[in-house]
XYZ file of C-alpha atoms in Angstrom:
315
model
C 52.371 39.151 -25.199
C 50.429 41.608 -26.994
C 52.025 40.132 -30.337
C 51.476 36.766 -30.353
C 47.649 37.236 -28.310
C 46.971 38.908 -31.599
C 49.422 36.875 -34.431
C 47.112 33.953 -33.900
C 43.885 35.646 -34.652
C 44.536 38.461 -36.366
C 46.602 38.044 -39.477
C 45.147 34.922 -40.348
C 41.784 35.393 -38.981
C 40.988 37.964 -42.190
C 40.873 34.780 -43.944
C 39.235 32.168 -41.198
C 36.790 32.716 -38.479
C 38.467 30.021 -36.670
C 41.710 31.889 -35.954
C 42.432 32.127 -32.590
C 44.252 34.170 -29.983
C 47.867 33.006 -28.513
C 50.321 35.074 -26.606
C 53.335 35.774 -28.000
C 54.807 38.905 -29.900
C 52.699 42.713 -30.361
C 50.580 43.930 -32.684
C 48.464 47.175 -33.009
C 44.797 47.621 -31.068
C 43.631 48.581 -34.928
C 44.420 44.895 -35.910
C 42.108 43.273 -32.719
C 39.400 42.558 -35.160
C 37.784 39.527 -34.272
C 35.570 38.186 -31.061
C 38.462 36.039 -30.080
C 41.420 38.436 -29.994
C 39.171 40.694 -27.762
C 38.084 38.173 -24.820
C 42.005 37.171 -25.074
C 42.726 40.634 -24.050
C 39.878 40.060 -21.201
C 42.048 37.675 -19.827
C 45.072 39.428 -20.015
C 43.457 41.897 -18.704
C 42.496 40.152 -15.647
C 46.254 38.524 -14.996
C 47.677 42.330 -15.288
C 44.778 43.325 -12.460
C 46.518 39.986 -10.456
C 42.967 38.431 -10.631
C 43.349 34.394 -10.864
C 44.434 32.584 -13.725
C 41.814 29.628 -13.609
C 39.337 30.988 -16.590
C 36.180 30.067 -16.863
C 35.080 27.079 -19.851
C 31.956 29.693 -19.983
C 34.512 32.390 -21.878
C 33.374 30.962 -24.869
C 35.630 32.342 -27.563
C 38.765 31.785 -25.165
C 41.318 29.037 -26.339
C 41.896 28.081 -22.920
C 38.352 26.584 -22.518
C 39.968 23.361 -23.966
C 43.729 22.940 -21.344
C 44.868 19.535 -22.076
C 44.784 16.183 -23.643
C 45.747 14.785 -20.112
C 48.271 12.696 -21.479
C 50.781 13.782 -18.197
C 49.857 13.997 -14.413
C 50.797 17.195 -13.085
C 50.752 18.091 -9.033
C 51.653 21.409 -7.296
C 55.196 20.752 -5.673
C 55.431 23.642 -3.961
C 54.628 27.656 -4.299
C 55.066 31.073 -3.152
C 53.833 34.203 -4.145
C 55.253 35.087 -7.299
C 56.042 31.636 -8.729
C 54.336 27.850 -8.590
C 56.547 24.310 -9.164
C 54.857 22.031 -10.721
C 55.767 18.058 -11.076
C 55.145 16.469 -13.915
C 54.656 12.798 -14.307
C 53.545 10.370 -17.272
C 53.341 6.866 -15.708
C 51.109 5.474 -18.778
C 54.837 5.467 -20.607
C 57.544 5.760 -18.186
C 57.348 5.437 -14.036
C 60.183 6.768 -13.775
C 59.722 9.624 -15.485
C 59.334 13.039 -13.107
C 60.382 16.597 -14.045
C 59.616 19.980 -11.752
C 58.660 22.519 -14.346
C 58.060 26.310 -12.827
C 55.840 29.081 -13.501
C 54.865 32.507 -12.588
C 51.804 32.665 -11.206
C 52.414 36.276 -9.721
C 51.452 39.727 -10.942
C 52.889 40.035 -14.570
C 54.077 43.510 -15.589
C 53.042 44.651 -19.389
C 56.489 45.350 -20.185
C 57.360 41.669 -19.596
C 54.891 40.884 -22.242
C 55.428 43.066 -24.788
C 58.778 41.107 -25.681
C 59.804 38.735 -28.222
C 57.955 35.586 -28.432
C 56.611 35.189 -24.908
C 54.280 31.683 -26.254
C 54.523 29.651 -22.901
C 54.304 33.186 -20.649
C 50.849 31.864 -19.103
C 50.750 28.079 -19.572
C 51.636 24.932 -21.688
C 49.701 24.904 -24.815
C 47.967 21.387 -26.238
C 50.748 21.295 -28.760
C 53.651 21.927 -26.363
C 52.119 18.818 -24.428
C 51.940 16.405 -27.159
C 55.140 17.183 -28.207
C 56.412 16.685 -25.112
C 54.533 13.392 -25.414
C 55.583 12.217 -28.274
C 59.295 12.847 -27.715
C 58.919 10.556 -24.202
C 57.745 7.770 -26.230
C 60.096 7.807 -28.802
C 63.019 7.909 -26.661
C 65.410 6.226 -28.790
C 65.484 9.057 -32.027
C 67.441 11.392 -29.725
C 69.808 8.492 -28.284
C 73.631 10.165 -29.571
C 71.699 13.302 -31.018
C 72.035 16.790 -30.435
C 68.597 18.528 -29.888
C 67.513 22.139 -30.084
C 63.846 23.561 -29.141
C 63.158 26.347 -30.760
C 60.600 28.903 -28.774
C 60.433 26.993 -26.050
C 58.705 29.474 -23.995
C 58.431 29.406 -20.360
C 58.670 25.701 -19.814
C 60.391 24.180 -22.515
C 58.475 21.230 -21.248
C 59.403 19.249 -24.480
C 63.505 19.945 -23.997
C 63.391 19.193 -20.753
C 61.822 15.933 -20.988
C 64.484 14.770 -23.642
C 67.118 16.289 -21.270
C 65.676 14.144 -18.483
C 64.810 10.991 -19.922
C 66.792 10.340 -23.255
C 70.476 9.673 -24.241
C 70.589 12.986 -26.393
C 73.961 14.138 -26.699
C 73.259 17.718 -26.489
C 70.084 19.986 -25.784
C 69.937 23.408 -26.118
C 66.847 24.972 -24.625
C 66.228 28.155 -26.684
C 63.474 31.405 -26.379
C 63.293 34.598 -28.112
C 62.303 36.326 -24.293
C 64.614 36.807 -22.182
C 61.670 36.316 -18.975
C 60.958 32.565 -20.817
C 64.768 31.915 -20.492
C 65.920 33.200 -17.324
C 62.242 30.521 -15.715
C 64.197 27.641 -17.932
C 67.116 28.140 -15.640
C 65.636 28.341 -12.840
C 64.051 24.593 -14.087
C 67.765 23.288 -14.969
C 68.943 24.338 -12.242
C 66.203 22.149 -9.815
C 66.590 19.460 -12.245
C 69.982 19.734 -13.188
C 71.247 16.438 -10.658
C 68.507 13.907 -12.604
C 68.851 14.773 -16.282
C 69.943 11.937 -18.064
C 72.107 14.047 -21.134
C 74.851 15.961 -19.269
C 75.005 19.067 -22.175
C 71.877 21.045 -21.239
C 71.989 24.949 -21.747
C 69.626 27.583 -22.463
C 69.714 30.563 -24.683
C 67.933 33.204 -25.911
C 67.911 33.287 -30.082
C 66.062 35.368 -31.842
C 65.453 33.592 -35.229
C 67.019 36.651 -37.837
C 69.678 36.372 -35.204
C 71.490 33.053 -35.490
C 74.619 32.601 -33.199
C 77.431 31.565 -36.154
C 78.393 28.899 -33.154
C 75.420 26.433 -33.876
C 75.323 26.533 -37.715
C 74.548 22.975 -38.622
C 74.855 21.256 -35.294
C 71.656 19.839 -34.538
C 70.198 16.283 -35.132
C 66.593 17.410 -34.633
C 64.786 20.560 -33.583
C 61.751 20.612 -32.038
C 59.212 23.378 -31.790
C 55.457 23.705 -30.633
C 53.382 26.203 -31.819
C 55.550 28.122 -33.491
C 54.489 28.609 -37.154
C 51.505 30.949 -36.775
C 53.378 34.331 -36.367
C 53.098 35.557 -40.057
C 55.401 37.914 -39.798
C 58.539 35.800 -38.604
C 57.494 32.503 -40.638
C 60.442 33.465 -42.950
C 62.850 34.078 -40.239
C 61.548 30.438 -38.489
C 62.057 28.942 -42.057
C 65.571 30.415 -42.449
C 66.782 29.228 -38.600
C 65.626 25.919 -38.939
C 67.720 25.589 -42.107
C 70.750 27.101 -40.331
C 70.552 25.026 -37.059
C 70.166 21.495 -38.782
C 72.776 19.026 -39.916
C 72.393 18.146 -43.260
C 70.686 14.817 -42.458
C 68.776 16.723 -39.788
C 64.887 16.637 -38.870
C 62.614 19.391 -37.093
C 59.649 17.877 -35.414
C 57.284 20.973 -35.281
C 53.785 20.344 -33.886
C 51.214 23.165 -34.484
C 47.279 22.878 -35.049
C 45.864 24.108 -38.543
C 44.958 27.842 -37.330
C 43.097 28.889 -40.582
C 46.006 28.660 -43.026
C 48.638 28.808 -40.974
C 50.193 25.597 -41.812
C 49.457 25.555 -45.365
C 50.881 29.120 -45.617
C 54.593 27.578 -43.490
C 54.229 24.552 -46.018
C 53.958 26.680 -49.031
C 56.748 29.191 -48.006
C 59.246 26.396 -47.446
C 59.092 25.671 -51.344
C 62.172 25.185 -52.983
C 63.731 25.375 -49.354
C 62.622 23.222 -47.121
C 60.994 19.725 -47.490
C 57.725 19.261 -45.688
C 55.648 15.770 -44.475
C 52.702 16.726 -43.020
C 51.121 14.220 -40.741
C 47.527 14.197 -39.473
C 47.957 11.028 -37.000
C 50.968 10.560 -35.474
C 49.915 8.331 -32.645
C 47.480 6.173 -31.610
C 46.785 7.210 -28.429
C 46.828 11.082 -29.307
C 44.197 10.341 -31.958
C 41.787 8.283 -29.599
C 42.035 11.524 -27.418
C 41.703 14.187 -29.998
C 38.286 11.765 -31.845
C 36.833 11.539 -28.028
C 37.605 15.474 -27.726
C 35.354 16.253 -31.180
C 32.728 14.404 -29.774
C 32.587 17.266 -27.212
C 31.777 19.962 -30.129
C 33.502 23.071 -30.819
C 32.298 25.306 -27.940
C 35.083 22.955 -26.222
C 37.117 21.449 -28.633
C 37.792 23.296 -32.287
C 40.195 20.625 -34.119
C 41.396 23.772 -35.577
C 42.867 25.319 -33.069
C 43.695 22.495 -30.815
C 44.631 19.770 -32.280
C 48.314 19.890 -33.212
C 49.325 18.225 -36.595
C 52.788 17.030 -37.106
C 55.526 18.511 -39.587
C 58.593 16.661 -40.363
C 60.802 19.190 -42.139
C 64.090 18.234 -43.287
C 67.303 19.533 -46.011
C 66.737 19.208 -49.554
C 67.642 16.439 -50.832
């Protein structure tokens, strides 16, 4: 956690006051330099001392004081003490859509933080949502396809739904954390029965550690939020060239984050080509418009609203 609660903010926020914090991945105290990585360690804080998770919008410099573009309805299914099933439900594009997603909501230990790439740990991030979102609507790209999410987190919200609701071929529901991928079981397994593609699995995959098994395999990737940790950008740009066919396309949704995306963009010269998309649906962009009208205290375009990169072989 400490990693990534830092990777958002810290590298990049030398050269952007926007930067924000995430959680995923470690870095230093010495590196906390800005307002933003410090009341995300507030928070932390608070989860570690089991105080609630429902932070105020008054913690100004806290991402989490913009959640959601409400584009799914989401009701508490059931709960205990350490964990909390949620269903999810998006009957603006499909009523028949419904997936039980599952998340800890008990006292987290440090150590379980302190792994690789632990992005969905605490919630669903804006850009895990949309992507989710996006891949519901547009059903039909994954009909026959094999599909990989790369750092999926603790949900893998977007996998899932293509699992569940699409004619994909194959998904593979991938995590660098071991914690994010042992939760995604515990989802396949409750969900296993309704899932409309009958190859589902999860794995862990560390991205400088490619299993020679899935070289080339995959029809699409897709990823949310993933291109902000500086120091693995190179690693991300190398597994997304070894997982994809060679007519393959990764979907990867991320906001702008200072340079962040400019930075993925420029490092995928001469490897990787890159169409970046500012509106990629209608009804995303009435949201996100109606969301700026709110001002930044609420809504910072920079680090919520996720852009759209279609990255594919050289031709």
């Amino acid at each position: 956690m400490a990693d990534g609660m830092d990777e958002r903010s810290g590298e990049n926020g030398r050269n952007s006051k926007k930067s924000t914090a995430g959680n995923c991945h470690s870095l230093s105290a010495s590196r906390v330099v800005l307002s933003v990585a410090r009341q995300r360690w507030k928070i932390l804080e608070r989860v570690i001392k089991k105080k609630s998770r429902k932070y105020s919008e008054t913690e100004d410099n806290s991402i989490r004081r913009f959640e959601t573009f409400e584009l799914f309805e989401m009701g508490v299914d059931s709960q205990d003490d350490e964990t909390t099933w949620y269903k999810y439900k998006c009957p603006m594009l499909d009523t028949t859509f419904s997936i039980d997603i599952r998340v800890l909501t008990g006292p987290i230990l440090i150590e379980e933080l302190l792994g690789y790439n632990n992005t969905g740990n605490v919630c669903v991030w804006p850009s895990e949502e949309v992507m989710t979102y996006y891949c519901l609507k547009r059903k039909d790209l994954f009909r026959n396809k094999a599909v990989c999410e790369l750092g999926g987190g603790m949900t893998c919200l977007a996998g899932f739904t293509v699992a569940r609701q699409t004619d994909a071929s194959r998904v593979l529901l991938t995590d660098g954390n071991d914690q994010c991928i042992d939760n995604a079981k515990h989802i396949l397994d409750k969900n296993k029965s309704f899932l409309k593609c009958s190859d589902v699995a999860t794995m862990v995959l560390k991205w400088d550690q490619p299993d020679p098994c899935l070289e080339g395999q995959f029809d699409y990737i897709i990823s949310g939020d993933c291109i902000f940790f500086d120091r693995y950008r190179h690693d991300l740009i190398s597994i997304i060239k070894f997982l994809l066919k060679p007519n393959g396309t990764a979907l990867m949704f991320a906001p702008h984050r200072g340079s962040t995306i400019l930075d993925f963009i420029a490092m995928c010269e001469g490897k990787l080509n890159v169409q970046l998309r500012e509106h990629y649906d209608d009804v995303i962009t009435v949201k996100h418009n109606r969301m700026k009208q709110m001002g930044k205290r609420i809504y910072d375009d920079n680090i919520h609203y996720p852009l759209l990169l279609e990255v594919k072989h050289l031709d």
